[in-house]
Each structure stands twice: as C-alpha cells, then as structure tokens.
mmCIF file of C-alpha atoms in Angstrom:
data_model
loop_
_atom_site.group_PDB
_atom_site.id
_atom_site.type_symbol
_atom_site.label_atom_id
_atom_site.label_comp_id
_atom_site.label_asym_id
_atom_site.label_seq_id
_atom_site.Cartn_x
_atom_site.Cartn_y
_atom_site.Cartn_z
ATOM 1 C CA MET A 1 27.201 -2.888 -13.002
ATOM 2 C CA LYS A 2 28.441 0.787 -14.558
ATOM 3 C CA ASP A 3 26.292 3.600 -15.084
ATOM 4 C CA THR A 4 27.175 5.784 -17.805
ATOM 5 C CA LEU A 5 25.437 8.993 -16.176
ATOM 6 C CA GLY A 6 27.977 9.072 -13.239
ATOM 7 C CA GLY A 7 27.295 8.266 -9.954
ATOM 8 C CA SER A 8 25.343 5.495 -8.628
ATOM 9 C CA MET A 9 22.602 4.381 -10.892
ATOM 10 C CA ALA A 10 19.965 4.952 -8.682
ATOM 11 C CA THR A 11 21.014 8.424 -8.002
ATOM 12 C CA SER A 12 21.274 9.154 -11.607
ATOM 13 C CA ILE A 13 17.788 8.266 -12.281
ATOM 14 C CA THR A 14 16.147 10.174 -9.790
ATOM 15 C CA GLU A 15 18.082 13.387 -10.349
ATOM 16 C CA ILE A 16 18.769 13.630 -14.025
ATOM 17 C CA LEU A 17 15.928 11.745 -15.847
ATOM 18 C CA PRO A 18 12.893 11.453 -13.358
ATOM 19 C CA GLU A 19 10.089 12.144 -15.678
ATOM 20 C CA VAL A 20 10.915 9.556 -18.420
ATOM 21 C CA LYS A 21 12.255 6.693 -16.022
ATOM 22 C CA THR A 22 15.155 6.028 -18.532
ATOM 23 C CA PHE A 23 18.705 4.947 -17.645
ATOM 24 C CA ARG A 24 21.747 3.683 -19.227
ATOM 25 C CA PHE A 25 23.811 0.819 -18.193
ATOM 26 C CA ILE A 26 26.858 -1.430 -18.997
ATOM 27 C CA LEU A 27 27.210 -4.997 -17.708
ATOM 28 C CA GLU A 28 30.695 -6.259 -16.492
ATOM 29 C CA SER A 29 30.536 -9.775 -17.155
ATOM 30 C CA GLY A 30 28.390 -12.349 -19.061
ATOM 31 C CA VAL A 31 27.366 -12.606 -22.589
ATOM 32 C CA PHE A 32 26.473 -8.925 -22.618
ATOM 33 C CA LYS A 33 29.844 -7.756 -21.197
ATOM 34 C CA GLY A 34 30.791 -4.297 -22.102
ATOM 35 C CA LYS A 35 27.487 -3.556 -24.001
ATOM 36 C CA LEU A 36 25.820 -0.284 -23.346
ATOM 37 C CA PHE A 37 22.109 -0.404 -23.049
ATOM 38 C CA GLU A 38 19.463 2.264 -22.920
ATOM 39 C CA ALA A 39 16.742 1.286 -20.713
ATOM 40 C CA CYS A 40 12.919 2.354 -19.634
ATOM 41 C CA LEU A 41 11.535 0.981 -16.512
ATOM 42 C CA SER A 42 7.896 1.094 -15.623
ATOM 43 C CA ALA A 43 5.174 -0.779 -13.926
ATOM 44 C CA ASP A 44 4.117 -3.855 -15.660
ATOM 45 C CA CYS A 45 0.462 -3.685 -14.099
ATOM 46 C CA LEU A 46 -0.904 -0.314 -13.857
ATOM 47 C CA ASN A 47 -4.073 -1.316 -12.237
ATOM 48 C CA PRO A 48 -4.208 0.611 -8.763
ATOM 49 C CA LEU A 49 -6.294 -1.969 -7.040
ATOM 50 C CA CYS A 50 -3.766 -4.839 -7.936
ATOM 51 C CA ALA A 51 -1.192 -5.440 -5.303
ATOM 52 C CA CYS A 52 1.312 -6.592 -8.015
ATOM 53 C CA ALA A 53 4.776 -4.356 -8.219
ATOM 54 C CA ASP A 54 6.606 -6.277 -10.942
ATOM 55 C CA ALA A 55 8.707 -4.151 -13.175
ATOM 56 C CA LYS A 56 8.970 -4.048 -16.765
ATOM 57 C CA VAL A 57 12.131 -3.130 -18.386
ATOM 58 C CA ILE A 58 12.772 -2.372 -21.976
ATOM 59 C CA ALA A 59 16.542 -2.043 -22.732
ATOM 60 C CA LYS A 60 17.845 -1.130 -26.200
ATOM 61 C CA GLU A 61 21.640 -2.245 -26.799
ATOM 62 C CA GLN A 62 23.136 0.670 -28.476
ATOM 63 C CA GLU A 63 25.471 -1.059 -30.859
ATOM 64 C CA SER A 64 23.178 -3.324 -32.623
ATOM 65 C CA GLY A 65 19.851 -1.692 -31.960
ATOM 66 C CA LYS A 66 18.284 -4.726 -30.720
ATOM 67 C CA THR A 67 15.576 -4.293 -28.100
ATOM 68 C CA TYR A 68 15.110 -6.749 -25.226
ATOM 69 C CA THR A 69 12.017 -6.546 -22.600
ATOM 70 C CA PHE A 70 12.124 -8.432 -19.203
ATOM 71 C CA TYR A 71 9.910 -8.359 -16.096
ATOM 72 C CA MET A 72 11.309 -8.322 -12.385
ATOM 73 C CA THR A 73 9.716 -8.862 -9.149
ATOM 74 C CA PRO A 74 9.944 -6.914 -6.284
ATOM 75 C CA ASP A 75 12.415 -9.010 -4.802
ATOM 76 C CA LYS A 76 14.867 -8.618 -7.699
ATOM 77 C CA THR A 77 14.078 -11.800 -9.242
ATOM 78 C CA LEU A 78 13.278 -12.418 -12.924
ATOM 79 C CA SER A 79 9.712 -13.010 -13.556
ATOM 80 C CA SER A 80 8.231 -16.008 -15.387
ATOM 81 C CA ASN A 81 6.098 -13.590 -17.625
ATOM 82 C CA SER A 82 4.400 -10.371 -17.769
ATOM 83 C CA LYS A 83 0.981 -9.966 -16.113
ATOM 84 C CA HIS A 84 -0.631 -9.445 -19.543
ATOM 85 C CA GLY A 85 0.380 -12.527 -20.922
ATOM 86 C CA LYS A 86 3.416 -11.293 -22.959
ATOM 87 C CA SER A 87 6.219 -14.029 -22.783
ATOM 88 C CA MET A 88 10.101 -13.416 -22.726
ATOM 89 C CA SER A 89 12.472 -14.827 -25.404
ATOM 90 C CA ASP A 90 15.409 -16.933 -24.018
ATOM 91 C CA GLU A 91 17.570 -13.556 -24.804
ATOM 92 C CA ASP A 92 15.333 -11.382 -22.985
ATOM 93 C CA LYS A 93 15.603 -13.776 -20.139
ATOM 94 C CA THR A 94 19.243 -13.838 -20.230
ATOM 95 C CA LEU A 95 19.834 -10.195 -20.291
ATOM 96 C CA GLY A 96 17.209 -9.974 -17.356
ATOM 97 C CA ARG A 97 19.091 -12.550 -15.364
ATOM 98 C CA CYS A 98 22.699 -10.713 -16.081
ATOM 99 C CA PHE A 99 20.956 -7.311 -15.125
ATOM 100 C CA ALA A 100 19.776 -8.886 -11.897
ATOM 101 C CA GLU A 101 22.764 -10.423 -10.902
ATOM 102 C CA GLU A 102 24.862 -7.163 -11.065
ATOM 103 C CA LEU A 103 22.424 -4.889 -9.721
ATOM 104 C CA ASP A 104 23.002 -3.915 -6.187
ATOM 105 C CA ASP A 105 20.050 -3.482 -3.627
ATOM 106 C CA ASP A 106 20.338 0.474 -3.592
ATOM 107 C CA GLN A 107 20.030 0.539 -7.272
ATOM 108 C CA TRP A 108 17.266 -1.912 -7.324
ATOM 109 C CA ASN A 109 15.333 0.004 -4.536
ATOM 110 C CA GLY A 110 15.805 3.204 -6.586
ATOM 111 C CA LEU A 111 14.259 1.766 -9.631
ATOM 112 C CA LEU A 112 11.749 -0.039 -7.794
ATOM 113 C CA GLN A 113 10.472 3.414 -6.416
ATOM 114 C CA PHE A 114 9.420 4.464 -9.838
ATOM 115 C CA VAL A 115 6.987 1.475 -9.841
ATOM 116 C CA PHE A 116 5.576 2.371 -6.503
ATOM 117 C CA GLN A 117 5.011 6.182 -7.482
ATOM 118 C CA GLN A 118 3.385 5.108 -10.734
ATOM 119 C CA LYS A 119 0.977 2.842 -8.854
ATOM 120 C CA LEU A 120 0.315 5.681 -6.229
ATOM 121 C CA ALA A 121 -0.194 7.945 -9.284
ATOM 122 C CA GLU A 122 -2.909 5.737 -10.495
ATOM 123 C CA THR A 123 -4.311 5.293 -7.221
ATOM 124 C CA ASN A 124 -4.757 9.004 -6.800
ATOM 125 C CA LYS A 125 -6.346 9.416 -9.949
ATOM 126 C CA ILE A 126 -9.656 7.427 -8.694
ATOM 127 C CA THR A 127 -12.484 9.725 -8.132
ATOM 128 C CA ASP A 128 -15.552 7.821 -9.133
ATOM 129 C CA PHE A 129 -15.317 5.350 -6.045
ATOM 130 C CA GLU A 130 -19.187 4.437 -6.513
ATOM 131 C CA SER A 131 -18.323 2.930 -9.867
ATOM 132 C CA LEU A 132 -15.636 0.512 -8.571
ATOM 133 C CA GLU A 133 -16.970 -3.283 -8.119
ATOM 134 C CA ILE A 134 -14.654 -4.659 -5.559
ATOM 135 C CA ASP A 135 -15.275 -8.389 -4.578
ATOM 136 C CA LEU A 136 -15.892 -8.380 -0.562
ATOM 137 C CA SER A 137 -17.537 -11.680 -0.413
ATOM 138 C CA ASN A 138 -14.719 -13.428 1.486
ATOM 139 C CA GLU A 139 -14.962 -10.720 4.014
ATOM 140 C CA GLU A 140 -18.719 -9.851 4.129
ATOM 141 C CA PHE A 141 -19.940 -12.519 6.791
ATOM 142 C CA ALA A 142 -17.284 -11.416 9.293
ATOM 143 C CA ILE A 143 -18.126 -7.680 8.540
ATOM 144 C CA GLU A 144 -21.642 -8.111 9.155
ATOM 145 C CA GLN A 145 -21.467 -10.737 11.959
ATOM 146 C CA GLU A 146 -18.457 -9.769 13.855
ATOM 147 C CA SER A 147 -17.911 -6.103 12.650
ATOM 148 C CA LEU A 148 -14.538 -7.172 11.045
ATOM 149 C CA CYS A 149 -12.408 -3.711 10.149
ATOM 150 C CA ILE A 150 -11.152 -3.669 6.635
ATOM 151 C CA LEU A 151 -7.440 -2.315 6.010
ATOM 152 C CA TYR A 152 -7.648 0.368 3.605
ATOM 153 C CA ASN A 153 -4.547 -1.158 1.582
ATOM 154 C CA ARG A 154 -6.697 -4.528 1.356
ATOM 155 C CA LEU A 155 -8.577 -2.195 -1.363
ATOM 156 C CA PHE A 156 -5.817 0.254 -2.381
ATOM 157 C CA PRO A 157 -2.496 -1.608 -2.010
ATOM 158 C CA PHE A 158 -0.392 1.442 -2.889
ATOM 159 C CA ALA A 159 -2.186 4.317 -1.183
ATOM 160 C CA GLU A 160 -0.120 6.944 0.232
ATOM 161 C CA ALA A 161 1.225 5.695 3.859
ATOM 162 C CA LEU A 162 0.167 7.537 7.081
ATOM 163 C CA ARG A 163 3.433 8.490 9.086
ATOM 164 C CA ILE A 164 4.620 10.396 11.961
ATOM 165 C CA LYS A 165 8.142 11.187 12.382
ATOM 166 C CA HIS A 166 9.286 11.777 16.049
ATOM 167 C CA ASN A 167 12.741 11.856 18.215
ATOM 168 C CA GLY A 168 14.482 10.402 15.093
ATOM 169 C CA LYS A 169 11.943 7.649 14.606
ATOM 170 C CA THR A 170 9.395 7.006 11.719
ATOM 171 C CA TYR A 171 6.107 5.731 12.840
ATOM 172 C CA LEU A 172 3.873 3.856 10.289
ATOM 173 C CA PHE A 173 -0.046 3.887 10.793
ATOM 174 C CA SER A 174 -1.922 0.918 9.004
ATOM 175 C CA ASP A 175 -5.604 2.044 9.042
ATOM 176 C CA GLN A 176 -8.569 -0.166 9.282
ATOM 177 C CA TYR A 177 -12.258 0.806 9.044
ATOM 178 C CA CYS A 178 -15.568 -0.741 10.302
ATOM 179 C CA VAL A 179 -18.140 -0.896 7.321
ATOM 180 C CA ASN A 180 -21.046 -2.776 9.197
ATOM 181 C CA SER A 181 -23.956 -2.098 7.648
ATOM 182 C CA ASN A 182 -25.584 -0.907 10.970
ATOM 183 C CA CYS A 183 -22.624 0.869 12.233
ATOM 184 C CA THR A 184 -22.216 4.763 12.058
ATOM 185 C CA CYS A 185 -19.068 5.004 14.108
ATOM 186 C CA HIS A 186 -16.533 7.667 13.288
ATOM 187 C CA ASP A 187 -13.507 5.426 14.483
ATOM 188 C CA VAL A 188 -10.357 4.007 12.702
ATOM 189 C CA LEU A 189 -8.188 1.229 14.179
ATOM 190 C CA LEU A 190 -4.754 2.392 13.848
ATOM 191 C CA SER A 191 -1.710 -0.321 14.058
ATOM 192 C CA ILE A 192 1.350 1.500 14.883
ATOM 193 C CA ALA A 193 4.889 0.036 13.633
ATOM 194 C CA ASP A 194 8.245 1.565 14.051
ATOM 195 C CA ILE A 195 9.684 1.541 10.648
ATOM 196 C CA SER A 196 13.100 3.577 11.627
ATOM 197 C CA ASN A 197 15.135 0.422 11.008
ATOM 198 C CA ALA A 198 15.517 0.114 7.463
ATOM 199 C CA ASP A 199 17.030 -3.417 7.534
ATOM 200 C CA LYS A 200 13.641 -4.773 8.902
ATOM 201 C CA GLU A 201 11.789 -6.305 5.970
ATOM 202 C CA ILE A 202 8.555 -6.442 7.991
ATOM 203 C CA ALA A 203 7.658 -3.926 10.681
ATOM 204 C CA GLU A 204 5.839 -5.691 13.548
ATOM 205 C CA PRO A 205 3.251 -3.277 15.301
ATOM 206 C CA ILE A 206 4.032 -2.076 18.706
ATOM 207 C CA SER A 207 0.614 -0.755 19.525
ATOM 208 C CA ASP A 208 -3.049 -0.878 18.328
ATOM 209 C CA ILE A 209 -5.073 2.174 18.939
ATOM 210 C CA THR A 210 -8.534 3.438 18.080
ATOM 211 C CA TYR A 211 -8.824 7.008 17.110
ATOM 212 C CA ASP A 212 -12.014 8.981 16.706
ATOM 213 C CA TYR A 213 -11.370 11.454 13.796
ATOM 214 C CA VAL A 214 -14.304 13.519 14.651
ATOM 215 C CA ARG A 215 -13.716 14.279 18.370
ATOM 216 C CA GLY A 216 -9.945 13.975 17.825
ATOM 217 C CA ALA A 217 -9.796 11.310 20.935
ATOM 218 C CA TRP A 218 -7.687 8.347 20.923
ATOM 219 C CA TRP A 219 -7.474 5.230 23.351
ATOM 220 C CA PHE A 220 -5.347 1.980 23.444
ATOM 221 C CA ILE A 221 -7.067 -1.352 22.310
ATOM 222 C CA ASP A 222 -4.462 -3.734 23.758
ATOM 223 C CA ASP A 223 -1.935 -3.480 26.449
ATOM 224 C CA TYR A 224 1.513 -3.652 24.939
ATOM 225 C CA GLY A 225 3.439 -2.940 28.055
ATOM 226 C CA GLU A 226 6.591 -0.963 27.830
ATOM 227 C CA GLU A 227 5.887 0.730 24.139
ATOM 228 C CA GLN A 228 2.810 2.600 25.631
ATOM 229 C CA PRO A 229 4.591 5.652 27.095
ATOM 230 C CA GLU A 230 6.526 5.876 23.659
ATOM 231 C CA ILE A 231 3.333 5.766 21.917
ATOM 232 C CA GLU A 232 1.558 8.250 24.131
ATOM 233 C CA GLU A 233 4.546 10.826 24.061
ATOM 234 C CA MET A 234 4.620 10.598 20.207
ATOM 235 C CA MET A 235 1.120 11.091 19.804
ATOM 236 C CA THR A 236 0.553 13.917 22.220
ATOM 237 C CA ALA A 237 3.492 15.968 20.861
ATOM 238 C CA ASN A 238 2.125 15.615 17.199
ATOM 239 C CA LYS A 239 -1.379 16.963 17.561
ATOM 240 C CA SER A 240 -1.416 18.829 14.330
ATOM 241 C CA VAL A 241 0.102 15.984 12.333
ATOM 242 C CA LEU A 242 -2.472 13.686 14.162
ATOM 243 C CA GLN A 243 -5.269 15.993 12.861
ATOM 244 C CA LYS A 244 -4.268 15.664 9.444
ATOM 245 C CA ILE A 245 -4.346 11.890 9.639
ATOM 246 C CA GLY A 246 -7.926 12.169 10.991
ATOM 247 C CA LYS A 247 -9.062 14.081 8.025
ATOM 248 C CA THR A 248 -7.405 11.490 5.735
ATOM 249 C CA CYS A 249 -9.176 8.968 7.767
ATOM 250 C CA LYS A 250 -12.557 10.388 7.501
ATOM 251 C CA ASP A 251 -12.236 10.482 3.793
ATOM 252 C CA ARG A 252 -10.855 7.189 3.617
ATOM 253 C CA HIS A 253 -13.847 5.756 5.865
ATOM 254 C CA ARG A 254 -16.358 7.438 3.616
ATOM 255 C CA ILE A 255 -14.707 5.761 0.510
ATOM 256 C CA MET A 256 -14.793 2.680 2.079
ATOM 257 C CA ARG A 257 -18.257 2.547 2.942
ATOM 258 C CA THR A 258 -19.224 3.619 -0.484
ATOM 259 C CA ILE A 259 -17.620 0.988 -1.838
ATOM 260 C CA TYR A 260 -18.868 -1.922 0.399
ATOM 261 C CA GLY A 261 -22.426 -0.307 0.278
ATOM 262 C CA ASN A 262 -22.421 -0.651 -3.525
ATOM 263 C CA TYR A 263 -21.022 -4.297 -3.134
ATOM 264 C CA ARG A 264 -24.096 -4.914 -0.840
ATOM 265 C CA GLU A 265 -26.293 -3.552 -3.251
ATOM 266 C CA ARG A 266 -24.900 -5.790 -6.208
ATOM 267 C CA THR A 267 -25.274 -8.959 -3.836
ATOM 268 C CA GLN A 268 -28.019 -8.403 -1.581
ATOM 269 C CA GLY A 269 -30.358 -10.863 -3.061
ATOM 270 C CA THR A 270 -28.053 -13.654 -2.725
ATOM 271 C CA LEU A 271 -26.577 -13.270 0.708
ATOM 272 C CA PRO A 272 -26.231 -16.907 2.301
ATOM 273 C CA PHE A 273 -26.808 -15.597 5.880
ATOM 274 C CA PRO A 274 -29.204 -13.195 7.610
ATOM 275 C CA ILE A 275 -28.257 -9.603 8.335
ATOM 276 C CA THR A 276 -27.889 -8.701 11.999
ATOM 277 C CA LYS A 277 -30.785 -6.177 13.017
ATOM 278 C CA LYS A 278 -30.094 -2.745 14.326
ATOM 279 C CA ALA A 279 -28.704 -2.703 17.760
ATOM 280 C CA GLY A 280 -30.631 -1.407 20.770
ATOM 281 C CA ARG A 281 -29.353 1.386 22.715
ATOM 282 C CA ASN A 282 -28.277 -0.883 25.553
ATOM 283 C CA ASP A 283 -27.317 -3.884 23.577
ATOM 284 C CA PRO A 284 -23.175 -4.460 22.899
ATOM 285 C CA CYS A 285 -22.155 -2.126 19.818
ATOM 286 C CA PRO A 286 -22.137 -4.392 16.633
ATOM 287 C CA CYS A 287 -18.456 -2.617 15.857
ATOM 288 C CA GLY A 288 -17.031 -4.832 18.610
ATOM 289 C CA SER A 289 -15.554 -2.172 21.042
ATOM 290 C CA GLY A 290 -17.296 -3.739 24.046
ATOM 291 C CA MET A 291 -19.102 -0.676 24.921
ATOM 292 C CA LYS A 292 -23.093 -0.278 24.818
ATOM 293 C CA TYR A 293 -24.234 0.948 21.528
ATOM 294 C CA LYS A 294 -25.757 4.142 23.059
ATOM 295 C CA LYS A 295 -22.104 4.761 24.362
ATOM 296 C CA CYS A 296 -20.296 4.105 20.971
ATOM 297 C CA CYS A 297 -21.733 4.090 17.622
ATOM 298 C CA GLY A 298 -25.207 5.193 18.676
ATOM 299 C CA ARG A 299 -23.972 8.650 20.067
#
C-alpha cells in the first residue's frame, strides 16, 4: 500500500495530521488498484466503559467522489458490522478487505493507536463517578464473601497504564482493589509483567505484590523464585516513580469504592446472600491477607 504523504503511512499520520486522524492511501492490487483515497479513522464505539476497540474507517475515492465506510477489529480483520448496528454494503466490505490485506502490521498499529487514544481521552473525561451505574452482580458474592479484588481495567478498559522503566526493561503494573463493604484497607494488589519484548502478544505476570499506598510499603504475595531479586531491585531503585503510582492507586481505590458502594445501594434489597458482619480485632481480616484484622485493615 502506498502512502501519498511520504514515508510509512503510520509515520505520516502521527507527524503530519494527528489532530484530524486523516490519511491518504493508494491500493496496489485488486478492484481498487491505483485509486487514491482520502480516509478518516476513529473509534467505532466511544463508550469508555466498553472494551470494544473496533476502528471505523471512512474513505473517499478522489476521482469519483464516492465514499465507503468499513469497520475493523484490533486484530486487523474486517468486522461484520458497526457496534451501532450500521451495516456495510458489499463495496464497503470489498474495500475494507483490500485495505486490510495491504496494510502491514506497523501501519495498522500506528492507526490503532488513534483508537486507543480516543478511548483513553473519553475515560479521562469522566468526573462524576457517583453517577456511573456499573453492573457488578457477577462479582458481588466473591467481593463480600471472599474479598475478591477487582481489576481497575475491568471497569475502565482503556485507563492509562501504570509502568516503570528500568535497566532497559518496561514493567507493566495491573492494579486490583478490595472493595469489600467491611474493609477499609489502603492496599492495592499489583501484578507485574515484563512487556519489554514487543513480540509478546500477552505478557505473563512475573510477580504479584501488595502495595500499601499510604505507608509506601510493599511485599511479595507469592514466591516467584528467580524473578524476585529483579523486582526488588527495580522497586527499590524507582521509589519516586512508585510514589506517583501510589497516588494514582489511592485515587483509583476511592473511585472503585464509590462505584461499588453505589451499586450496593441500588441492589441492597435483592441480595441473594447475607452480608458478612464486621470482623473482630482478632478475627482473620476479610480482605484475604491471612493476617488478623487488627494487624491489617483494622489498623
């Protein structure tokens, strides 16, 4: 696929026309061979609470002036239809398939970043968290009876990632929070993955830690063996970055508790199970840490 702006297509978009997400392309084969298109890309779904990352492409053929619209999934395949129920014509689908076939991975990743940026921007616009009505019925029993921790990205799939760069590596922190009604802890469960290898589609966690964002203390949850010295060195060398992550986690924990508390208020009268009573000072902490309540969340 040729890019009429020069250089690789992804580079042209990000450096020349970033604010309008517009690009030009010429297909080199198929029924649209040699045709020049002006195209605009955006997220098909702008709901920040939805994990959908499909892209909507509107392409105008310059010679005829005809406009085509097609939708693509993050794995660079043609989507069957828009999330909003707008169907594609056969010509739309044909152009979409030709576009996908000639688009290389680097070009597509450059375009896909626009979708992620749009979803992140919509996420950052949320300020009234008390008005969000998120269904947590599938997790509620485990939250109350087993102190299940909820991943922040479960509620906000495109929230800004927590990362630390150290010694040429990039570590991704997936943050999970206890929102148990009886728990007042200030801890966050952080699953740490090394995402330095760009070829990895899924980065497996190499360690899990609990981080107390009030005291600035942290400890390993499980024994991961040989990775622990690497994680400990990274955490110790990046205390200032970790403090910033801690401030973010404090805000996110408050948001999670607000959302879950509002959910409980809406459904309190129809709960199918009894709510656990407040733990005694010498009882096991309901957050699941294994410590006594007075030594953990009851401090």
